[in-house]
mmCIF file of C-alpha atoms and ligand atoms in Angstrom:
data_model
loop_
_atom_site.group_PDB
_atom_site.id
_atom_site.type_symbol
_atom_site.label_atom_id
_atom_site.label_comp_id
_atom_site.label_asym_id
_atom_site.label_seq_id
_atom_site.Cartn_x
_atom_site.Cartn_y
_atom_site.Cartn_z
ATOM 1 C CA MET A 1 -8.276 0.024 9.547
ATOM 2 C CA SER A 2 -10.505 3.080 10.242
ATOM 3 C CA SER A 3 -8.296 5.288 8.483
ATOM 4 C CA THR A 4 -7.114 5.520 5.073
ATOM 5 C CA SER A 5 -4.012 7.468 6.034
ATOM 6 C CA LEU A 6 -1.309 7.334 3.566
ATOM 7 C CA THR A 7 1.422 7.195 6.570
ATOM 8 C CA ALA A 8 1.968 3.505 7.198
ATOM 9 C CA PRO A 9 2.187 2.692 10.811
ATOM 10 C CA GLN A 10 5.701 2.150 12.477
ATOM 11 C CA ASP A 11 5.009 -1.527 12.887
ATOM 12 C CA ASN A 12 5.128 -2.031 9.056
ATOM 13 C CA GLN A 13 8.880 -2.545 9.007
ATOM 14 C CA ALA A 14 8.687 -5.562 11.117
ATOM 15 C CA SER A 15 6.199 -6.949 9.161
ATOM 16 C CA LEU A 16 8.085 -6.802 5.834
ATOM 17 C CA THR A 17 11.588 -8.035 7.770
ATOM 18 C CA SER A 18 11.082 -10.112 10.389
ATOM 19 C CA ARG A 19 7.674 -11.852 9.291
ATOM 20 C CA ALA A 20 8.608 -11.581 5.327
ATOM 21 C CA ALA A 21 6.871 -14.108 3.386
ATOM 22 C CA PHE A 22 10.153 -15.158 1.620
ATOM 23 C CA PRO A 23 13.850 -13.861 2.044
ATOM 24 C CA ARG A 24 14.703 -11.412 -0.705
ATOM 25 C CA VAL A 25 18.166 -12.472 -1.472
ATOM 26 C CA ARG A 26 18.261 -12.358 -5.254
ATOM 27 C CA VAL A 27 17.394 -9.805 -7.601
ATOM 28 C CA CYS A 28 16.882 -9.818 -11.370
ATOM 29 C CA ILE A 29 19.323 -7.247 -13.195
ATOM 30 C CA ASP A 30 17.278 -6.880 -16.213
ATOM 31 C CA CYS A 31 13.870 -6.192 -14.336
ATOM 32 C CA ARG A 32 14.724 -5.816 -10.600
ATOM 33 C CA THR A 33 12.293 -8.174 -9.259
ATOM 34 C CA LEU A 34 13.467 -9.345 -5.747
ATOM 35 C CA LEU A 35 13.673 -13.294 -5.992
ATOM 36 C CA GLY A 36 14.177 -15.963 -3.073
ATOM 37 C CA PRO A 37 16.982 -18.141 -2.556
ATOM 38 C CA LYS A 38 17.850 -20.191 -5.829
ATOM 39 C CA GLU A 39 14.941 -18.961 -7.691
ATOM 40 C CA ALA A 40 15.173 -17.934 -11.764
ATOM 41 C CA CYS A 41 13.465 -14.959 -12.881
ATOM 42 C CA ASP A 42 9.806 -15.182 -13.922
ATOM 43 C CA GLY A 43 11.165 -13.424 -17.190
ATOM 44 C CA GLY A 44 12.790 -16.165 -18.314
ATOM 45 C CA PRO A 45 16.402 -17.442 -19.028
ATOM 46 C CA LYS A 46 17.725 -14.325 -20.842
ATOM 47 C CA HIS A 47 17.132 -12.392 -17.224
ATOM 48 C CA ARG A 48 19.975 -12.210 -15.125
ATOM 49 C CA VAL A 49 19.753 -13.139 -11.729
ATOM 50 C CA THR A 50 22.213 -12.060 -9.031
ATOM 51 C CA SER A 51 22.896 -12.483 -5.386
ATOM 52 C CA LEU A 52 22.384 -9.987 -2.767
ATOM 53 C CA GLU A 53 23.896 -11.928 -0.161
ATOM 54 C CA THR A 54 27.839 -12.123 -1.641
ATOM 55 C CA PRO A 55 29.681 -8.685 -2.489
ATOM 56 C CA ALA A 56 30.315 -9.890 -5.900
ATOM 57 C CA GLY A 57 26.498 -10.523 -6.616
ATOM 58 C CA ARG A 58 26.082 -7.047 -5.281
ATOM 59 C CA LYS A 59 28.733 -5.464 -7.136
ATOM 60 C CA ALA A 60 26.907 -6.636 -10.502
ATOM 61 C CA LEU A 61 23.911 -4.855 -9.362
ATOM 62 C CA LEU A 62 26.008 -1.586 -8.696
ATOM 63 C CA THR A 63 27.421 -2.243 -11.790
ATOM 64 C CA GLU A 64 24.115 -2.450 -13.723
ATOM 65 C CA VAL A 65 22.592 0.538 -11.776
ATOM 66 C CA TRP A 66 25.643 3.140 -12.018
ATOM 67 C CA GLY A 67 27.956 1.879 -14.462
ATOM 68 C CA PRO A 68 31.673 0.354 -14.081
ATOM 69 C CA PRO A 69 33.444 1.141 -10.918
ATOM 70 C CA SER A 70 35.574 3.601 -12.862
ATOM 71 C CA VAL A 71 32.520 5.480 -14.621
ATOM 72 C CA ARG A 72 31.280 5.556 -10.565
ATOM 73 C CA ARG A 73 34.489 7.415 -9.370
ATOM 74 C CA ARG A 74 34.574 9.648 -12.185
ATOM 75 C CA ALA A 75 30.704 10.307 -11.697
ATOM 76 C CA LYS A 76 31.242 11.235 -8.023
ATOM 77 C CA GLN A 77 34.208 13.151 -8.478
ATOM 78 C CA LEU A 78 32.316 15.322 -10.965
ATOM 79 C CA ALA A 79 29.608 15.868 -9.016
ATOM 80 C CA LYS A 80 31.712 17.077 -5.909
ATOM 81 C CA ALA A 81 34.021 19.110 -8.038
ATOM 82 C CA GLY A 82 31.017 20.869 -9.150
ATOM 83 C CA GLY A 83 32.538 21.450 -12.596
ATOM 84 C CA GLY A 84 35.609 23.404 -11.258
ATOM 85 C CA GLY A 85 34.175 26.805 -10.332
ATOM 86 C CA LEU A 86 34.709 30.084 -11.836
ATOM 87 C CA GLY A 87 37.476 30.996 -9.023
ATOM 88 C CA ALA A 88 35.043 33.845 -7.633
ATOM 89 C CA GLY A 89 36.014 32.986 -4.275
ATOM 90 C CA THR A 90 39.703 34.518 -4.584
ATOM 91 C CA LEU A 91 38.092 37.583 -5.466
ATOM 92 C CA PHE A 92 37.384 38.443 -1.926
ATOM 93 C CA GLU A 93 40.886 37.602 -0.878
ATOM 94 C CA GLY A 94 42.647 40.467 0.781
ATOM 95 C CA CYS A 95 39.400 42.365 1.453
ATOM 96 C CA THR A 96 37.986 42.321 4.967
ATOM 97 C CA GLY A 97 34.984 44.124 3.982
ATOM 98 C CA CYS A 98 35.805 46.528 6.673
ATOM 99 C CA GLY A 99 35.154 49.475 4.615
ATOM 100 C CA ASP A 100 38.627 50.852 5.242
ATOM 101 C CA CYS A 101 39.028 51.380 1.471
ATOM 102 C CA GLY A 102 37.851 54.785 1.834
ATOM 103 C CA THR A 103 39.936 56.132 4.362
ATOM 104 C CA PHE A 104 42.303 58.200 2.253
ATOM 105 C CA ALA A 105 42.021 61.998 2.896
ATOM 106 C CA LEU A 106 39.620 62.669 0.386
ATOM 107 C CA GLU A 107 37.006 65.822 0.792
ATOM 108 C CA GLY A 108 33.635 66.614 -0.760
ATOM 109 C CA GLU A 109 32.268 65.236 -3.862
ATOM 110 C CA PHE A 110 34.995 63.266 -5.158
ATOM 111 C CA ALA A 111 34.942 61.211 -1.932
ATOM 112 C CA VAL A 112 31.142 60.550 -2.457
ATOM 113 C CA VAL A 113 32.102 59.571 -5.878
ATOM 114 C CA LEU A 114 34.474 57.393 -5.044
ATOM 115 C CA ALA A 115 32.170 55.750 -2.704
ATOM 116 C CA VAL A 116 29.281 55.277 -5.232
ATOM 117 C CA ILE A 117 31.888 53.871 -7.460
ATOM 118 C CA ALA A 118 33.273 51.350 -4.916
ATOM 119 C CA LEU A 119 29.647 50.577 -4.102
ATOM 120 C CA ILE A 120 29.048 49.969 -7.788
ATOM 121 C CA ALA A 121 32.003 47.484 -7.900
ATOM 122 C CA MET A 122 31.239 45.698 -4.954
ATOM 123 C CA ALA A 123 27.476 45.115 -5.954
ATOM 124 C CA GLY A 124 29.120 43.867 -9.270
ATOM 125 C CA VAL A 125 31.515 41.841 -7.654
ATOM 126 C CA ALA A 126 28.901 40.413 -5.566
ATOM 127 C CA LEU A 127 26.438 39.340 -8.195
ATOM 128 C CA TYR A 128 29.353 37.953 -10.320
ATOM 129 C CA TRP A 129 29.792 35.724 -7.473
ATOM 130 C CA ILE A 130 26.169 34.895 -7.195
ATOM 131 C CA ILE A 131 26.304 33.766 -10.876
ATOM 132 C CA ALA A 132 29.084 31.869 -10.449
ATOM 133 C CA LYS A 133 27.864 29.972 -7.348
ATOM 134 C CA ILE A 134 24.649 29.097 -9.614
ATOM 135 C CA VAL A 135 26.263 28.181 -12.714
ATOM 136 C CA GLU A 136 28.750 25.726 -9.756
ATOM 137 C CA ALA A 137 25.509 24.274 -8.527
ATOM 138 C CA ILE A 138 24.126 23.572 -12.490
ATOM 139 C CA ARG A 139 27.202 22.070 -13.306
ATOM 140 C CA ALA A 140 27.199 19.861 -10.128
ATOM 141 C CA TYR A 141 23.444 18.840 -11.007
ATOM 142 C CA GLN A 142 24.125 18.076 -14.628
ATOM 143 C CA ASN A 143 27.125 15.951 -13.450
ATOM 144 C CA ARG A 144 25.654 14.024 -10.726
ATOM 145 C CA PRO A 145 25.730 10.226 -11.094
ATOM 146 C CA ARG A 146 22.255 9.073 -12.598
ATOM 147 C CA PRO A 147 21.099 5.840 -12.132
ATOM 148 C CA ASN A 148 20.023 3.247 -14.422
ATOM 149 C CA GLY A 149 16.625 1.454 -14.143
ATOM 150 C CA GLY A 150 15.865 -2.348 -15.243
ATOM 151 C CA LEU A 151 16.345 -3.002 -19.104
ATOM 152 C CA THR A 152 13.296 -4.753 -19.016
ATOM 153 C CA LYS A 153 9.740 -4.773 -17.324
ATOM 154 C CA PRO A 154 8.803 -7.469 -14.697
ATOM 155 C CA PRO A 155 6.992 -10.088 -16.790
ATOM 156 C CA SER A 156 3.611 -9.419 -17.130
ATOM 157 C CA LEU A 157 0.703 -12.065 -16.441
ATOM 158 C CA ARG A 158 0.470 -12.998 -19.811
ATOM 159 C CA ARG A 159 0.037 -16.617 -19.170
ATOM 160 C CA ARG A 160 -3.444 -18.027 -19.828
ATOM 161 C CA ALA A 161 -6.091 -16.217 -18.213
ATOM 162 C CA GLY A 162 -8.113 -17.892 -15.903
ATOM 163 C CA PRO A 163 -11.143 -17.822 -13.564
ATOM 164 C CA SER A 164 -12.160 -15.310 -11.421
ATOM 165 C CA GLY A 165 -13.568 -14.818 -8.242
ATOM 166 C CA VAL A 166 -13.670 -13.083 -4.863
ATOM 167 C CA VAL A 167 -10.642 -13.077 -2.302
ATOM 168 C CA VAL A 168 -11.896 -14.409 1.379
ATOM 169 C CA GLY A 169 -9.721 -14.556 4.353
ATOM 170 C CA GLN A 170 -8.345 -12.226 6.818
ATOM 171 C CA THR A 171 -5.536 -9.576 6.487
ATOM 172 C CA HIS A 172 -2.337 -10.369 8.054
ATOM 173 C CA MET A 173 -0.343 -7.533 7.065
ATOM 174 C CA LEU A 174 -0.186 -4.262 6.194
ATOM 175 C CA ALA A 175 0.823 -2.841 2.542
ATOM 176 C CA PRO A 176 4.485 -1.110 3.208
ATOM 177 C CA ALA A 177 3.842 1.914 1.236
ATOM 178 C CA THR A 178 -0.093 2.833 1.761
ATOM 179 C CA GLY A 179 -0.272 1.091 5.264
ATOM 180 C CA LYS A 180 -3.562 -0.572 4.245
ATOM 181 C CA SER A 181 -4.549 -3.926 5.414
ATOM 182 C CA CYS A 182 -4.074 -6.791 2.708
ATOM 183 C CA VAL A 183 -3.458 -10.294 2.011
ATOM 184 C CA ALA A 184 -0.971 -9.593 -0.967
ATOM 185 C CA TRP A 185 0.887 -6.482 -1.848
ATOM 186 C CA ALA A 186 3.082 -5.538 -4.901
ATOM 187 C CA LEU A 187 5.602 -2.431 -5.016
ATOM 188 C CA ASP A 188 7.524 -0.698 -7.950
ATOM 189 C CA LEU A 189 10.131 1.587 -6.825
ATOM 190 C CA ARG A 190 10.829 4.262 -9.292
ATOM 191 C CA ASN A 191 13.435 7.025 -9.840
ATOM 192 C CA ASP A 192 11.546 9.945 -11.509
ATOM 193 C CA ARG A 193 14.228 11.186 -13.665
ATOM 194 C CA PHE A 194 13.994 8.419 -16.262
ATOM 195 C CA LEU A 195 11.175 7.729 -18.237
ATOM 196 C CA GLY A 196 11.235 4.057 -19.510
ATOM 197 C CA THR A 197 14.107 2.827 -17.532
ATOM 198 C CA ASP A 198 13.029 3.947 -13.997
ATOM 199 C CA LEU A 199 12.178 1.078 -12.386
ATOM 200 C CA MET A 200 14.825 0.251 -9.600
ATOM 201 C CA LEU A 201 12.928 -2.399 -7.522
ATOM 202 C CA HIS A 202 9.796 -4.650 -7.938
ATOM 203 C CA ASP A 203 8.703 -6.686 -5.171
ATOM 204 C CA ALA A 204 5.758 -8.660 -4.371
ATOM 205 C CA GLU A 205 4.174 -10.960 -1.202
ATOM 206 C CA THR A 206 1.152 -12.618 0.234
ATOM 207 C CA THR A 207 0.720 -13.976 3.578
ATOM 208 C CA GLY A 208 -1.983 -16.711 1.613
ATOM 209 C CA PHE A 209 -5.808 -16.452 0.700
ATOM 210 C CA ASP A 210 -8.488 -18.160 -0.474
ATOM 211 C CA VAL A 211 -10.523 -17.227 -3.715
ATOM 212 C CA LYS A 212 -14.026 -18.468 -3.742
ATOM 213 C CA LEU A 213 -14.121 -18.831 -7.552
ATOM 214 C CA ASP A 214 -17.591 -18.163 -9.707
ATOM 215 C CA ASP A 215 -18.257 -21.891 -9.997
ATOM 216 C CA GLY A 216 -18.080 -22.471 -5.903
ATOM 217 C CA THR A 217 -14.601 -23.692 -6.066
ATOM 218 C CA THR A 218 -12.159 -22.662 -3.644
ATOM 219 C CA LEU A 219 -8.661 -21.823 -4.917
ATOM 220 C CA ARG A 220 -5.799 -21.529 -2.555
ATOM 221 C CA VAL A 221 -3.074 -19.002 -3.006
ATOM 222 C CA PRO A 222 -0.030 -19.797 -0.633
ATOM 223 C CA GLY A 223 2.043 -17.454 1.246
ATOM 224 C CA GLY A 224 5.179 -16.558 -0.582
ATOM 225 C CA ARG A 225 6.144 -14.537 -3.728
ATOM 226 C CA ILE A 226 3.245 -13.793 -5.838
ATOM 227 C CA ARG A 227 2.470 -11.654 -9.286
ATOM 228 C CA ILE A 228 -0.075 -8.930 -9.040
ATOM 229 C CA GLU A 229 -1.433 -6.297 -11.674
ATOM 230 C CA GLY A 230 -4.184 -3.974 -10.703
ATOM 231 C CA PRO A 231 -4.815 -0.310 -9.575
ATOM 232 C CA ARG A 232 -2.026 1.173 -8.598
ATOM 233 C CA GLU A 233 -1.597 3.962 -5.767
ATOM 234 C CA ARG A 234 1.591 6.058 -5.866
ATOM 235 C CA VAL A 235 3.281 7.243 -2.774
ATOM 236 C CA ASP A 236 6.023 9.622 -2.398
ATOM 237 C CA ARG A 237 9.406 7.913 -0.823
ATOM 238 C CA SER A 238 9.085 10.913 2.106
ATOM 239 C CA ASP A 239 5.443 9.178 2.803
ATOM 240 C CA ALA A 240 6.540 5.656 2.831
ATOM 241 C CA PRO A 241 9.363 5.424 5.806
ATOM 242 C CA PRO A 242 8.528 1.418 5.894
ATOM 243 C CA VAL A 243 9.761 1.085 2.395
ATOM 244 C CA ASP A 244 12.866 3.138 3.085
ATOM 245 C CA GLY A 245 13.746 0.890 5.813
ATOM 246 C CA PHE A 246 13.036 -2.266 4.101
ATOM 247 C CA VAL A 247 15.322 -1.108 1.143
ATOM 248 C CA GLN A 248 18.051 -0.397 4.032
ATOM 249 C CA THR A 249 17.686 -4.269 4.910
ATOM 250 C CA ILE A 250 18.981 -5.236 1.748
ATOM 251 C CA THR A 251 21.335 -2.569 0.588
ATOM 252 C CA HIS A 252 25.036 -2.861 1.744
ATOM 253 C CA GLN A 253 27.861 -1.062 1.198
ATOM 254 C CA ASP A 254 30.994 -3.050 0.020
ATOM 255 C CA ASP A 255 33.374 -0.553 -1.099
ATOM 256 C CA PRO A 256 33.535 2.882 0.715
ATOM 257 C CA GLU A 257 34.332 4.479 -3.128
ATOM 258 C CA ASP A 258 30.535 3.706 -3.637
ATOM 259 C CA GLU A 259 29.513 5.603 -0.706
ATOM 260 C CA GLY A 260 26.294 7.622 -1.405
ATOM 261 C CA LEU A 261 25.366 5.140 -4.592
ATOM 262 C CA ASP A 262 22.332 3.382 -3.589
ATOM 263 C CA PRO A 263 21.777 0.038 -5.497
ATOM 264 C CA PHE A 264 17.918 0.892 -5.198
ATOM 265 C CA PRO A 265 17.627 4.611 -5.353
ATOM 266 C CA PHE A 266 13.873 5.418 -5.756
ATOM 267 C CA ASP A 267 11.836 8.891 -5.301
ATOM 268 C CA THR A 268 8.507 7.026 -5.679
ATOM 269 C CA VAL A 269 6.604 3.698 -4.878
ATOM 270 C CA ASP A 270 3.686 2.455 -6.693
ATOM 271 C CA GLU A 271 1.795 -0.047 -4.724
ATOM 272 C CA ILE A 272 -0.840 -2.564 -5.456
ATOM 273 C CA VAL A 273 -2.672 -4.351 -2.836
ATOM 274 C CA VAL A 274 -5.461 -7.596 -2.817
ATOM 275 C CA ARG A 275 -7.950 -7.221 0.214
ATOM 276 C CA PRO A 276 -10.586 -9.541 1.138
ATOM 277 C CA GLY A 277 -13.906 -8.884 -1.164
ATOM 278 C CA ASP A 278 -11.721 -7.840 -4.279
ATOM 279 C CA ARG A 279 -12.816 -9.537 -7.380
ATOM 280 C CA VAL A 280 -9.363 -11.094 -8.972
ATOM 281 C CA ARG A 281 -8.797 -13.100 -12.095
ATOM 282 C CA ILE A 282 -6.169 -16.135 -12.062
ATOM 283 C CA PHE A 283 -3.685 -16.636 -14.620
ATOM 284 C CA GLY A 284 -1.684 -19.469 -15.137
ATOM 285 C CA GLU A 285 -1.908 -23.275 -14.698
ATOM 286 C CA VAL A 286 -3.935 -24.507 -11.385
ATOM 287 C CA GLU A 287 -3.844 -27.922 -10.294
ATOM 288 C CA ARG A 288 -6.573 -29.755 -7.940
ATOM 289 C CA GLU A 289 -5.138 -30.663 -4.816
ATOM 290 C CA VAL A 290 -6.418 -34.184 -3.682
ATOM 291 C CA ASP A 291 -7.025 -34.648 -0.208
ATOM 292 C CA PRO A 292 -6.145 -38.610 0.034
ATOM 293 C CA ALA A 293 -8.240 -39.121 3.123
ATOM 294 C CA ALA A 294 -11.396 -37.306 1.635
ATOM 295 C CA PRO A 295 -13.577 -40.117 -0.278
ATOM 296 C CA GLY A 296 -14.357 -39.270 -3.717
ATOM 297 C CA GLY A 297 -10.884 -38.019 -4.577
ATOM 298 C CA TYR A 298 -10.240 -35.047 -6.445
ATOM 299 C CA ARG A 299 -14.075 -34.746 -7.291
ATOM 300 C CA ALA A 300 -14.793 -34.278 -3.463
ATOM 301 C CA PRO A 301 -16.552 -31.651 -2.659
ATOM 302 C CA ASN A 302 -13.868 -30.080 -0.214
ATOM 303 C CA ALA A 303 -10.920 -30.740 -2.982
ATOM 304 C CA ILE A 304 -9.429 -27.018 -3.610
ATOM 305 C CA LEU A 305 -7.599 -25.652 -6.315
ATOM 306 C CA VAL A 306 -3.857 -24.447 -6.268
ATOM 307 C CA PRO A 307 -1.557 -22.420 -8.549
ATOM 308 C CA THR A 308 1.204 -23.956 -10.243
ATOM 309 C CA GLY A 309 4.399 -22.290 -9.782
ATOM 310 C CA VAL A 310 4.283 -18.581 -8.643
ATOM 311 C CA PRO A 311 0.842 -17.461 -8.347
ATOM 312 C CA ALA A 312 -0.079 -14.536 -10.519
ATOM 313 C CA ILE A 313 -3.598 -12.570 -10.269
ATOM 314 C CA ARG A 314 -4.890 -9.526 -11.638
ATOM 315 C CA VAL A 315 -7.383 -7.416 -9.342
ATOM 316 C CA GLU A 316 -10.396 -6.401 -11.415
ATOM 317 C CA ARG A 317 -12.530 -4.838 -9.155
ATOM 318 C CA GLN A 318 -11.595 -3.378 -5.484
ATOM 319 C CA ILE A 319 -13.897 -3.454 -2.415
ATOM 320 C CA GLU A 320 -14.727 0.150 -1.660
ATOM 321 C CA GLN A 321 -12.098 2.052 0.597
ATOM 322 C CA LYS A 322 -13.381 2.360 3.711
HETATM 323 ZN ZN1 LIG B 1 13.474 -10.476 -14.151
#
């Protein structure tokens, strides 16, 4: 990558969908983390997980985001009606605006005065009409349906801090929002209007990489789901078309009544990337992978460490941006 342009290359979408590190078939409706088949949320048993593959599962998510069906319908009606308006449109009915109003046989100053009065009256009507339209637009804005973000944040890396080291390996993918080549990324999709509960979707994956730990041991992170903390870069939705395309692949519309109510409505994307050269700290349990063929068993110099469960890392120092 010779450029740090925020505009992601077009093939990003392909890397997200056809070559995804794990299938996005479930979502935690409490913290909005995307999960693989049969997976529970890292947040524990209190986090409710629903399927994105069944209409019932998707409905549960939509209810969480936009409220129950009755509320969704009412919100949409209100948004469409725009608060009922003031009936200003009818004031122009019957008048073609052709200027014929003043064709009485009037002469002199009286006609001028009448014309001025007519102009003032028309200006008044026009002003009234403009104000009515503004009021209507404000009401429509106030009555628009509002999405609710996750009730809780995705789980932090709170598990025990482990060793640190430097990421080594080749990059096989591009981060969806920033388009940076990387070995792992994490995305938070946010709907800016709501502080506190603005997180609509959390997703992270890796194609797999090694970490050369400070004691010389190699830790191997396998491809799949991952948990990452670190410096975030914020990108506008309009600057991240691959993210948009990816969200469309996990968005289905089951009920025509819910048209326009997106299960993952977002304005901005916060992205974290992990790249070769980054210094990272490992969290959680790791185990030694023993190569039975190698002499020396788990003490063999070629033995490696692997995280137990979903790998969790924190990016502590990033390499210079090229
Ligand atoms: Zn969760």
